[in-house]
Each structure stands twice: as structure tokens, then as C-alpha cells.
Amino acid sequence: AKKKKKPKLLNKFDKTIKAELDAAEKLRKNGKVEEALRAFEALVNKYPQSPRARYGKAQSEDDLAEKMRSNEMLQQAINTYDEVVSLPNVPSDLIKLSLKREADRQQFLGRMRGSLITLQKLVQLFPSDTSFKNDLGVGYLLIGDNSNAKKVYEEVLSLAPNDGFAKVHYGFILKAENKIAESIPYLQEGLESGDPGTDDGRFYFHLGDALQRMGDKEAYKWYELGYQRGHFASVWQRSLYNVKGLKAQPWWTARETGYTELVKSLEKNWKLIRDEGLAVMDKKRSLFLPEDENLREKGDWSQFTLWQQGRKNENACKSVPKTCALLERFPEATGCRRGQIKYSIMHPGTHVWPHTGPTNCRLRMHLGLVIPKEGCRIRCAQENRVWEEGKVLIFDDSFEHEVWQDAESYRLIFIVDVWHPELTAQQRRTLPAI
């Protein structure tokens, strides 16, 4: 590896006050944050044209914001980073560091558009530096603007055809556009480059998924590599939003979950749940919405959601009031912010690609409501099962699973996600929704 050049942070004037700047910086480096801030503020008052003093003040505010967990102080740091750049004779390395940190802190506060403006400024000031263009592409992706991100990465790859960071992100965008075959070489070559920022579980996840959809068994080689790099819990369990140490197995029994009351209640009342679901299906204005996560290879699969991310859909529940009333007694399901409760109808000729849920923090219950005699099956990891009317199947959908519907008539099931039984009450309260 080439030795990284030390950034040049001092202009001519700052070299003349280097001893004062170094003394203030030493306080900051030693963790004396408040003292450092006072020292840099004094220097800014004494030498208002000093970019290095202003940058030291911004860094001290940044450090203090972290120590105090204060968004207000962090905003102050962002403003000061911005001031650095507006001063005369600022060394280009200092401009780069200031704006890059400003954009990063804006993203941290959720100010994605502000961050984007800062990144655009960096790209305008240093058009030949592809790393800033790469950051700008990420900025666009963070606000969901894939088309502008795509343009940025096309630009990077025209300037630097072997840039691994641009390749994985470009491949990621192509895959999101459902250009599966096209995405593969970009994801693969990007990962093989080993460039900084490429070793990310999402890229192993999407490369493997793209290969699987093309019927290529190489997928498991990449899943294995993702597992070895610590991104996946195992080759089969590939969720990315996890709590470490939770019991992990593809299939569960009601007793193993500890949610036996819920399972009994679902199985005892399955006809009531079925009949309310059928009544919704019979309505002219269908409340069932097509699956929209691009998980189907072919066919017709729709869902009618009652709870999403722990929030009740009051309107939906008006159509199935008894089913919703039944569920209200079970907070492990209605309060599961990393799951859903929904009806799922799948018509003949449907195949759902092998896929993995986003988190290991939930288990998924399937209650059979209308199940054709044969032709319907689900695989989780390496084991196939079939649904039965009035019976609950329980699996961990963070493991790879796949569904086939080759029957003569539709299949209707009721899906109830529950918190993983080993999560503490505190974790259930504080884990962010998915």
C-alpha cells in the first residue's frame, strides 16, 4: 500500500501561528474538549482569517456534540465547517476535509438534501476527484434518487473504469431496476476489487440474489464469502438487521416459541379468520394489493395487511373486525415493529424466488385457510413443508425460503409475525421498526 500523503492544512499565515494552533489541537487530541473549544474560539477571535483555527473550532464543537449528545451543538459544528470554506486562501486539503465532514454530519442529522448540496459543492470544486463523485452518488441513493445516482456512477466509471466502489453501487442500481443479468458483472467485479466501501453485506446479498435468479449456483459461493466476511449469520441466514446471539433455526414448533396461546387461538378460530378474509376477497373493490417487493418470478400474489411495523391499520380492520379483535390480546404480534399481520392469497402458476427477510428479530407464523389438496409448498433452508387448513407453520424468515403454487386453485393463508422469543422487553421497546 502506498503511504498516504499527510494533508496540508496550513496556509502561509497559519504557519506563522503554528505553535498556538498546535497547543489548542493538543488539548483536543487529549480529550479536553471544552478547553480545546475555548482555545480555538480565542484563536478565531484573535485571527478571524485563520482557516485552521476555524477548522479546529468546528472539530471541537463536533467532539463536544458527541460528548453531550447534542444535535444543537452538532448544527453549530456544521455551520463552522461551512465557514472554513468561505475564508480566503484555504488550502485545498482543508476544504476537502471540512466539506466532507460537514456532509457526513448533515447525513447523521437526517438532513439529506443539505448534505447533497455540500457534496455537489465538493464535486464542483474538485471535478477530477472521483471519490467525491462516489460520495455524491451515495447522497442521491439516500434520498431515493436512483436515476441521478446512476448518472454519477456512469460518470465515475467513464473516468475510472476499475473503480470498485462505483461498480458495486452501479450494479446495485441496475438490480433495483430489475436488470438482473446486467447487474451481475458490476457487483462481482466491484466486490473482487476489494476497494474501500465495497465489503458490505448488501452487495454480497444482491449479487447472490441476482445469480440465483439467473439459475447460477455460484450464488452460494458469494453467500459463503459474505458469511466468512461476517456479514451473514450463515450461508442460509442472510438478514442484515440483526441482534446477535438469538437462537437460529429455520423451522420452529409452537412450544419452542413459547407463544402457545397465540397458536391455539389462531388454530381454534381459523374458520372465523378464513370467512372474514373470503368476504374481503369477494368485494368488488379489492383490498388485496399485489406483492410489490419484486419477489415473484411469475404468477399472481396479493396481500391484505392489518398491522404493519406494530401499527394497526384501522380501515383494514373495519373489514375483518373479529380477526383484529382476536389479535389484540397478543402484543408479541401486534407490537412487533419488525413485522406484519396480513392475509396472503397466491394463485396457481406462481413461483416466489428464494429470498431472505430483513431481520432475525421475528418469527413468521402461517395459518392455512384455503389450501388446495396438492401443488403448494414452501421451502425454508433445506426443508420443504406444506400448509394444512387450520394449522400453523412457524419459520424464521431470515433464513432463505422459496414458495411454489402449482395447484388448480388459489391458496389463502394468514401471516402473523411475532418478536423472536429471546428478545428482552427492553429490546422490543427500543429496536427501530423495519
Short mmCIF file of N, CA and C in Angstrom, two decimals, residues 4-143:
data_model
loop_
_atom_site.label_atom_id
_atom_site.label_comp_id
_atom_site.label_asym_id
_atom_site.label_seq_id
_atom_site.Cartn_x
_atom_site.Cartn_y
_atom_site.Cartn_z
N LYS A 4 0.07 7.11 2.61
CA LYS A 4 -0.84 8.23 2.38
C LYS A 4 -0.13 9.54 2.68
N LYS A 5 -0.27 10.49 1.75
CA LYS A 5 0.34 11.80 2.00
C LYS A 5 -0.43 12.51 3.10
N LYS A 6 0.31 13.17 3.98
CA LYS A 6 -0.35 13.93 5.05
C LYS A 6 -1.03 15.14 4.44
N PRO A 7 -2.30 15.38 4.81
CA PRO A 7 -2.97 16.56 4.23
C PRO A 7 -2.30 17.86 4.69
N LYS A 8 -2.24 18.83 3.78
CA LYS A 8 -1.65 20.14 4.11
C LYS A 8 -2.78 21.03 4.60
N LEU A 9 -2.71 21.41 5.88
CA LEU A 9 -3.82 22.14 6.48
C LEU A 9 -3.49 23.61 6.77
N LEU A 10 -2.23 24.00 6.59
CA LEU A 10 -1.83 25.37 6.97
C LEU A 10 -1.53 26.22 5.74
N ASN A 11 -2.13 27.41 5.69
CA ASN A 11 -1.71 28.37 4.65
C ASN A 11 -0.53 29.18 5.20
N LYS A 12 -0.08 30.14 4.41
CA LYS A 12 1.11 30.91 4.82
C LYS A 12 0.93 31.56 6.18
N PHE A 13 -0.24 32.20 6.36
CA PHE A 13 -0.47 32.90 7.63
C PHE A 13 -0.50 31.90 8.79
N ASP A 14 -1.21 30.78 8.61
CA ASP A 14 -1.34 29.82 9.70
C ASP A 14 0.01 29.23 10.13
N LYS A 15 0.94 29.19 9.18
CA LYS A 15 2.28 28.69 9.55
C LYS A 15 2.93 29.61 10.59
N THR A 16 2.57 30.91 10.54
CA THR A 16 3.18 31.87 11.48
C THR A 16 2.59 31.72 12.89
N ILE A 17 1.40 31.10 13.02
CA ILE A 17 0.81 30.91 14.36
C ILE A 17 0.70 29.42 14.71
N LYS A 18 1.60 28.65 14.08
CA LYS A 18 1.54 27.19 14.23
C LYS A 18 1.61 26.76 15.70
N ALA A 19 2.46 27.40 16.49
CA ALA A 19 2.62 26.99 17.89
C ALA A 19 1.31 27.14 18.66
N GLU A 20 0.59 28.23 18.41
CA GLU A 20 -0.70 28.45 19.10
C GLU A 20 -1.75 27.42 18.64
N LEU A 21 -1.75 27.16 17.34
CA LEU A 21 -2.70 26.16 16.79
C LEU A 21 -2.41 24.77 17.36
N ASP A 22 -1.11 24.44 17.43
CA ASP A 22 -0.72 23.12 17.93
C ASP A 22 -1.12 22.93 19.40
N ALA A 23 -0.98 24.00 20.18
CA ALA A 23 -1.33 23.92 21.61
C ALA A 23 -2.83 23.63 21.78
N ALA A 24 -3.65 24.31 20.98
CA ALA A 24 -5.11 24.09 21.05
C ALA A 24 -5.46 22.68 20.58
N GLU A 25 -4.79 22.27 19.51
CA GLU A 25 -5.07 20.93 18.94
C GLU A 25 -4.66 19.83 19.92
N LYS A 26 -3.59 20.07 20.66
CA LYS A 26 -3.13 19.08 21.64
C LYS A 26 -4.21 18.84 22.70
N LEU A 27 -4.85 19.91 23.14
CA LEU A 27 -5.95 19.79 24.11
C LEU A 27 -7.06 18.90 23.53
N ARG A 28 -7.40 19.16 22.25
CA ARG A 28 -8.48 18.39 21.60
C ARG A 28 -8.10 16.91 21.49
N LYS A 29 -6.86 16.66 21.07
CA LYS A 29 -6.39 15.27 20.89
C LYS A 29 -6.38 14.53 22.24
N ASN A 30 -6.14 15.26 23.33
CA ASN A 30 -6.10 14.64 24.66
C ASN A 30 -7.48 14.52 25.30
N GLY A 31 -8.51 14.85 24.53
CA GLY A 31 -9.88 14.68 25.02
C GLY A 31 -10.37 15.80 25.93
N LYS A 32 -9.58 16.88 26.00
CA LYS A 32 -10.03 18.01 26.83
C LYS A 32 -10.89 18.93 25.94
N VAL A 33 -12.09 18.45 25.65
CA VAL A 33 -12.91 19.04 24.58
C VAL A 33 -13.32 20.48 24.88
N GLU A 34 -13.82 20.72 26.09
CA GLU A 34 -14.28 22.08 26.44
C GLU A 34 -13.12 23.07 26.39
N GLU A 35 -11.95 22.66 26.95
CA GLU A 35 -10.77 23.54 26.93
C GLU A 35 -10.31 23.82 25.50
N ALA A 36 -10.34 22.77 24.68
CA ALA A 36 -9.93 22.93 23.28
C ALA A 36 -10.84 23.92 22.57
N LEU A 37 -12.16 23.79 22.81
CA LEU A 37 -13.11 24.69 22.16
C LEU A 37 -12.84 26.14 22.57
N ARG A 38 -12.59 26.35 23.87
CA ARG A 38 -12.29 27.71 24.33
C ARG A 38 -11.01 28.25 23.67
N ALA A 39 -10.01 27.38 23.55
CA ALA A 39 -8.73 27.79 22.95
C ALA A 39 -8.92 28.16 21.48
N PHE A 40 -9.67 27.33 20.74
CA PHE A 40 -9.88 27.62 19.31
C PHE A 40 -10.78 28.85 19.12
N GLU A 41 -11.77 29.02 20.02
CA GLU A 41 -12.62 30.21 19.91
C GLU A 41 -11.78 31.47 20.12
N ALA A 42 -10.87 31.42 21.06
CA ALA A 42 -9.98 32.57 21.31
C ALA A 42 -9.13 32.86 20.07
N LEU A 43 -8.64 31.79 19.43
CA LEU A 43 -7.82 31.97 18.21
C LEU A 43 -8.64 32.55 17.06
N VAL A 44 -9.90 32.11 16.93
CA VAL A 44 -10.77 32.63 15.86
C VAL A 44 -11.04 34.12 16.10
N ASN A 45 -11.24 34.49 17.37
CA ASN A 45 -11.46 35.92 17.67
C ASN A 45 -10.21 36.74 17.39
N LYS A 46 -9.05 36.15 17.70
CA LYS A 46 -7.77 36.87 17.52
C LYS A 46 -7.37 36.92 16.04
N TYR A 47 -7.61 35.79 15.32
CA TYR A 47 -7.21 35.69 13.90
C TYR A 47 -8.41 35.24 13.07
N PRO A 48 -9.38 36.14 12.82
CA PRO A 48 -10.62 35.71 12.13
C PRO A 48 -10.38 35.14 10.72
N GLN A 49 -9.23 35.45 10.12
CA GLN A 49 -8.96 34.96 8.76
C GLN A 49 -8.24 33.60 8.77
N SER A 50 -8.03 33.01 9.94
CA SER A 50 -7.27 31.75 10.01
C SER A 50 -8.18 30.55 9.73
N PRO A 51 -8.00 29.88 8.57
CA PRO A 51 -8.85 28.70 8.28
C PRO A 51 -8.60 27.56 9.26
N ARG A 52 -7.35 27.37 9.67
CA ARG A 52 -7.02 26.24 10.54
C ARG A 52 -7.62 26.42 11.94
N ALA A 53 -7.65 27.66 12.44
CA ALA A 53 -8.27 27.93 13.75
C ALA A 53 -9.77 27.65 13.67
N ARG A 54 -10.39 28.08 12.56
CA ARG A 54 -11.83 27.88 12.37
C ARG A 54 -12.14 26.38 12.27
N TYR A 55 -11.28 25.65 11.57
CA TYR A 55 -11.48 24.19 11.42
C TYR A 55 -11.33 23.50 12.79
N GLY A 56 -10.36 23.95 13.59
CA GLY A 56 -10.18 23.39 14.94
C GLY A 56 -11.41 23.65 15.80
N LYS A 57 -12.00 24.83 15.64
CA LYS A 57 -13.22 25.17 16.40
C LYS A 57 -14.35 24.21 15.98
N ALA A 58 -14.48 24.00 14.66
CA ALA A 58 -15.54 23.09 14.15
C ALA A 58 -15.35 21.67 14.71
N GLN A 59 -14.10 21.19 14.69
CA GLN A 59 -13.82 19.84 15.19
C GLN A 59 -14.13 19.73 16.69
N SER A 60 -13.78 20.79 17.44
CA SER A 60 -14.05 20.78 18.89
C SER A 60 -15.55 20.77 19.17
N GLU A 61 -16.31 21.55 18.38
CA GLU A 61 -17.78 21.56 18.52
C GLU A 61 -18.35 20.18 18.18
N ASP A 62 -17.78 19.59 17.14
CA ASP A 62 -18.18 18.24 16.70
C ASP A 62 -17.94 17.22 17.84
N ASP A 63 -16.75 17.29 18.44
CA ASP A 63 -16.40 16.39 19.56
C ASP A 63 -17.34 16.61 20.75
N LEU A 64 -17.61 17.89 21.02
CA LEU A 64 -18.46 18.22 22.17
C LEU A 64 -19.90 17.75 21.92
N ALA A 65 -20.36 17.88 20.68
CA ALA A 65 -21.72 17.43 20.32
C ALA A 65 -21.86 15.94 20.61
N GLU A 66 -20.79 15.20 20.29
CA GLU A 66 -20.82 13.75 20.53
C GLU A 66 -20.83 13.46 22.03
N LYS A 67 -20.02 14.21 22.77
CA LYS A 67 -19.92 14.00 24.21
C LYS A 67 -21.25 14.34 24.90
N MET A 68 -21.88 15.45 24.48
CA MET A 68 -23.13 15.91 25.10
C MET A 68 -24.36 15.27 24.46
N ARG A 69 -24.14 14.56 23.34
CA ARG A 69 -25.27 14.04 22.53
C ARG A 69 -26.24 15.16 22.18
N SER A 70 -25.66 16.26 21.69
CA SER A 70 -26.46 17.46 21.42
C SER A 70 -26.52 17.74 19.92
N ASN A 71 -27.74 17.67 19.36
CA ASN A 71 -27.92 18.00 17.95
C ASN A 71 -27.70 19.49 17.69
N GLU A 72 -28.01 20.29 18.70
CA GLU A 72 -27.83 21.75 18.57
C GLU A 72 -26.35 22.08 18.40
N MET A 73 -25.53 21.46 19.24
CA MET A 73 -24.08 21.68 19.15
C MET A 73 -23.55 21.15 17.81
N LEU A 74 -24.12 20.03 17.36
CA LEU A 74 -23.68 19.45 16.08
C LEU A 74 -24.01 20.40 14.93
N GLN A 75 -25.18 21.04 15.00
CA GLN A 75 -25.54 22.01 13.96
C GLN A 75 -24.56 23.17 13.96
N GLN A 76 -24.12 23.57 15.16
CA GLN A 76 -23.13 24.64 15.28
C GLN A 76 -21.83 24.22 14.58
N ALA A 77 -21.41 22.95 14.79
CA ALA A 77 -20.20 22.44 14.14
C ALA A 77 -20.36 22.47 12.62
N ILE A 78 -21.53 22.06 12.13
CA ILE A 78 -21.79 22.06 10.68
C ILE A 78 -21.63 23.47 10.12
N ASN A 79 -22.20 24.46 10.84
CA ASN A 79 -22.10 25.85 10.39
C ASN A 79 -20.64 26.30 10.34
N THR A 80 -19.86 25.88 11.36
CA THR A 80 -18.45 26.31 11.43
C THR A 80 -17.62 25.65 10.31
N TYR A 81 -17.88 24.36 10.03
CA TYR A 81 -17.19 23.72 8.89
C TYR A 81 -17.46 24.51 7.61
N ASP A 82 -18.70 24.98 7.47
CA ASP A 82 -19.07 25.74 6.27
C ASP A 82 -18.33 27.07 6.21
N GLU A 83 -18.14 27.68 7.38
CA GLU A 83 -17.42 28.98 7.44
C GLU A 83 -15.97 28.83 6.98
N VAL A 84 -15.35 27.69 7.32
CA VAL A 84 -13.94 27.46 6.96
C VAL A 84 -13.74 27.72 5.46
N VAL A 85 -14.66 27.14 4.67
CA VAL A 85 -14.52 27.14 3.21
C VAL A 85 -14.67 28.55 2.62
N SER A 86 -15.39 29.42 3.35
CA SER A 86 -15.65 30.76 2.80
C SER A 86 -14.49 31.74 3.05
N LEU A 87 -13.49 31.29 3.84
CA LEU A 87 -12.36 32.18 4.14
C LEU A 87 -11.39 32.26 2.94
N PRO A 88 -10.56 33.32 2.88
CA PRO A 88 -9.59 33.40 1.78
C PRO A 88 -8.39 32.46 2.01
N ASN A 89 -7.77 32.05 0.91
CA ASN A 89 -6.52 31.25 0.94
C ASN A 89 -6.62 29.97 1.78
N VAL A 90 -7.70 29.24 1.61
CA VAL A 90 -7.84 27.98 2.36
C VAL A 90 -7.14 26.87 1.58
N PRO A 91 -6.23 26.11 2.19
CA PRO A 91 -5.58 25.00 1.48
C PRO A 91 -6.65 24.00 0.99
N SER A 92 -6.44 23.46 -0.20
CA SER A 92 -7.48 22.58 -0.78
C SER A 92 -7.73 21.35 0.09
N ASP A 93 -6.69 20.83 0.76
CA ASP A 93 -6.90 19.68 1.64
C ASP A 93 -7.86 20.02 2.78
N LEU A 94 -7.77 21.26 3.27
CA LEU A 94 -8.63 21.69 4.37
C LEU A 94 -10.08 21.88 3.88
N ILE A 95 -10.22 22.37 2.67
CA ILE A 95 -11.57 22.49 2.07
C ILE A 95 -12.21 21.10 1.97
N LYS A 96 -11.43 20.15 1.46
CA LYS A 96 -11.94 18.78 1.30
C LYS A 96 -12.38 18.19 2.65
N LEU A 97 -11.51 18.29 3.65
CA LEU A 97 -11.83 17.72 4.97
C LEU A 97 -13.06 18.39 5.58
N SER A 98 -13.15 19.72 5.45
CA SER A 98 -14.26 20.46 6.05
C SER A 98 -15.59 20.08 5.41
N LEU A 99 -15.62 20.10 4.08
CA LEU A 99 -16.89 19.82 3.39
C LEU A 99 -17.30 18.35 3.54
N LYS A 100 -16.31 17.47 3.52
CA LYS A 100 -16.63 16.04 3.65
C LYS A 100 -17.24 15.76 5.03
N ARG A 101 -16.64 16.35 6.06
CA ARG A 101 -17.17 16.15 7.41
C ARG A 101 -18.53 16.84 7.57
N GLU A 102 -18.67 18.01 6.95
CA GLU A 102 -19.96 18.72 7.00
C GLU A 102 -21.07 17.84 6.40
N ALA A 103 -20.79 17.26 5.23
CA ALA A 103 -21.79 16.40 4.57
C ALA A 103 -22.12 15.19 5.43
N ASP A 104 -21.10 14.61 6.03
CA ASP A 104 -21.29 13.42 6.88
C ASP A 104 -22.16 13.75 8.09
N ARG A 105 -21.90 14.89 8.73
CA ARG A 105 -22.67 15.28 9.91
C ARG A 105 -24.11 15.67 9.54
N GLN A 106 -24.28 16.25 8.34
CA GLN A 106 -25.65 16.56 7.88
C GLN A 106 -26.45 15.27 7.68
N GLN A 107 -25.78 14.27 7.10
CA GLN A 107 -26.45 12.97 6.92
C GLN A 107 -26.82 12.38 8.27
N PHE A 108 -25.91 12.50 9.24
CA PHE A 108 -26.15 11.94 10.57
C PHE A 108 -27.41 12.56 11.19
N LEU A 109 -27.63 13.85 10.92
CA LEU A 109 -28.82 14.54 11.46
C LEU A 109 -30.06 14.31 10.61
N GLY A 110 -29.89 13.53 9.51
CA GLY A 110 -31.05 13.27 8.64
C GLY A 110 -31.30 14.41 7.66
N ARG A 111 -30.34 15.35 7.55
CA ARG A 111 -30.51 16.48 6.60
C ARG A 111 -29.93 16.05 5.25
N MET A 112 -30.64 15.13 4.58
CA MET A 112 -30.08 14.50 3.38
C MET A 112 -29.91 15.51 2.23
N ARG A 113 -30.87 16.40 2.11
CA ARG A 113 -30.78 17.36 0.99
C ARG A 113 -29.67 18.38 1.22
N GLY A 114 -29.52 18.80 2.47
CA GLY A 114 -28.41 19.70 2.81
C GLY A 114 -27.07 19.05 2.52
N SER A 115 -26.98 17.77 2.89
CA SER A 115 -25.76 17.00 2.65
C SER A 115 -25.47 16.91 1.15
N LEU A 116 -26.53 16.73 0.37
CA LEU A 116 -26.39 16.63 -1.09
C LEU A 116 -25.80 17.92 -1.67
N ILE A 117 -26.27 19.06 -1.17
CA ILE A 117 -25.76 20.36 -1.65
C ILE A 117 -24.27 20.48 -1.33
N THR A 118 -23.89 20.04 -0.11
CA THR A 118 -22.47 20.09 0.29
C THR A 118 -21.63 19.18 -0.62
N LEU A 119 -22.14 17.99 -0.90
CA LEU A 119 -21.40 17.05 -1.77
C LEU A 119 -21.29 17.59 -3.20
N GLN A 120 -22.35 18.25 -3.67
CA GLN A 120 -22.30 18.85 -5.02
C GLN A 120 -21.23 19.94 -5.08
N LYS A 121 -21.11 20.69 -3.98
CA LYS A 121 -20.09 21.74 -3.90
C LYS A 121 -18.69 21.11 -4.01
N LEU A 122 -18.47 20.00 -3.29
CA LEU A 122 -17.19 19.29 -3.35
C LEU A 122 -16.85 18.85 -4.77
N VAL A 123 -17.86 18.29 -5.45
CA VAL A 123 -17.65 17.78 -6.82
C VAL A 123 -17.33 18.95 -7.77
N GLN A 124 -18.01 20.09 -7.56
CA GLN A 124 -17.73 21.25 -8.42
C GLN A 124 -16.32 21.78 -8.19
N LEU A 125 -15.90 21.80 -6.92
CA LEU A 125 -14.56 22.34 -6.59
C LEU A 125 -13.44 21.41 -7.03
N PHE A 126 -13.70 20.07 -6.97
CA PHE A 126 -12.65 19.10 -7.29
C PHE A 126 -13.19 18.07 -8.30
N PRO A 127 -13.43 18.53 -9.55
CA PRO A 127 -14.10 17.65 -10.54
C PRO A 127 -13.32 16.39 -10.89
N SER A 128 -12.01 16.40 -10.70
CA SER A 128 -11.25 15.20 -11.10
C SER A 128 -11.15 14.17 -9.97
N ASP A 129 -11.64 14.50 -8.78
CA ASP A 129 -11.56 13.57 -7.64
C ASP A 129 -12.80 12.67 -7.63
N THR A 130 -12.63 11.43 -8.11
CA THR A 130 -13.81 10.54 -8.25
C THR A 130 -14.38 10.13 -6.89
N SER A 131 -13.58 10.21 -5.82
CA SER A 131 -14.11 9.78 -4.52
C SER A 131 -15.28 10.69 -4.09
N PHE A 132 -15.22 11.97 -4.46
CA PHE A 132 -16.31 12.88 -4.11
C PHE A 132 -17.56 12.57 -4.95
N LYS A 133 -17.32 12.20 -6.20
CA LYS A 133 -18.46 11.80 -7.04
C LYS A 133 -19.11 10.54 -6.46
N ASN A 134 -18.27 9.61 -5.99
CA ASN A 134 -18.82 8.39 -5.36
C ASN A 134 -19.69 8.73 -4.15
N ASP A 135 -19.21 9.67 -3.34
CA ASP A 135 -19.99 10.10 -2.16
C ASP A 135 -21.30 10.76 -2.59
N LEU A 136 -21.23 11.55 -3.66
CA LEU A 136 -22.43 12.22 -4.17
C LEU A 136 -23.47 11.18 -4.63
N GLY A 137 -22.97 10.12 -5.28
CA GLY A 137 -23.88 9.03 -5.69
C GLY A 137 -24.61 8.43 -4.50
N VAL A 138 -23.87 8.21 -3.40
CA VAL A 138 -24.49 7.67 -2.17
C VAL A 138 -25.53 8.67 -1.65
N GLY A 139 -25.18 9.96 -1.72
CA GLY A 139 -26.13 11.00 -1.28
C GLY A 139 -27.45 10.91 -2.03
N TYR A 140 -27.37 10.72 -3.35
CA TYR A 140 -28.60 10.56 -4.15
C TYR A 140 -29.35 9.29 -3.74
N LEU A 141 -28.62 8.20 -3.53
CA LEU A 141 -29.28 6.94 -3.14
C LEU A 141 -30.00 7.10 -1.80
N LEU A 142 -29.42 7.87 -0.89
CA LEU A 142 -30.03 8.04 0.43
C LEU A 142 -31.37 8.78 0.37
N ILE A 143 -31.57 9.60 -0.67
CA ILE A 143 -32.89 10.26 -0.80
C ILE A 143 -33.77 9.52 -1.81
#
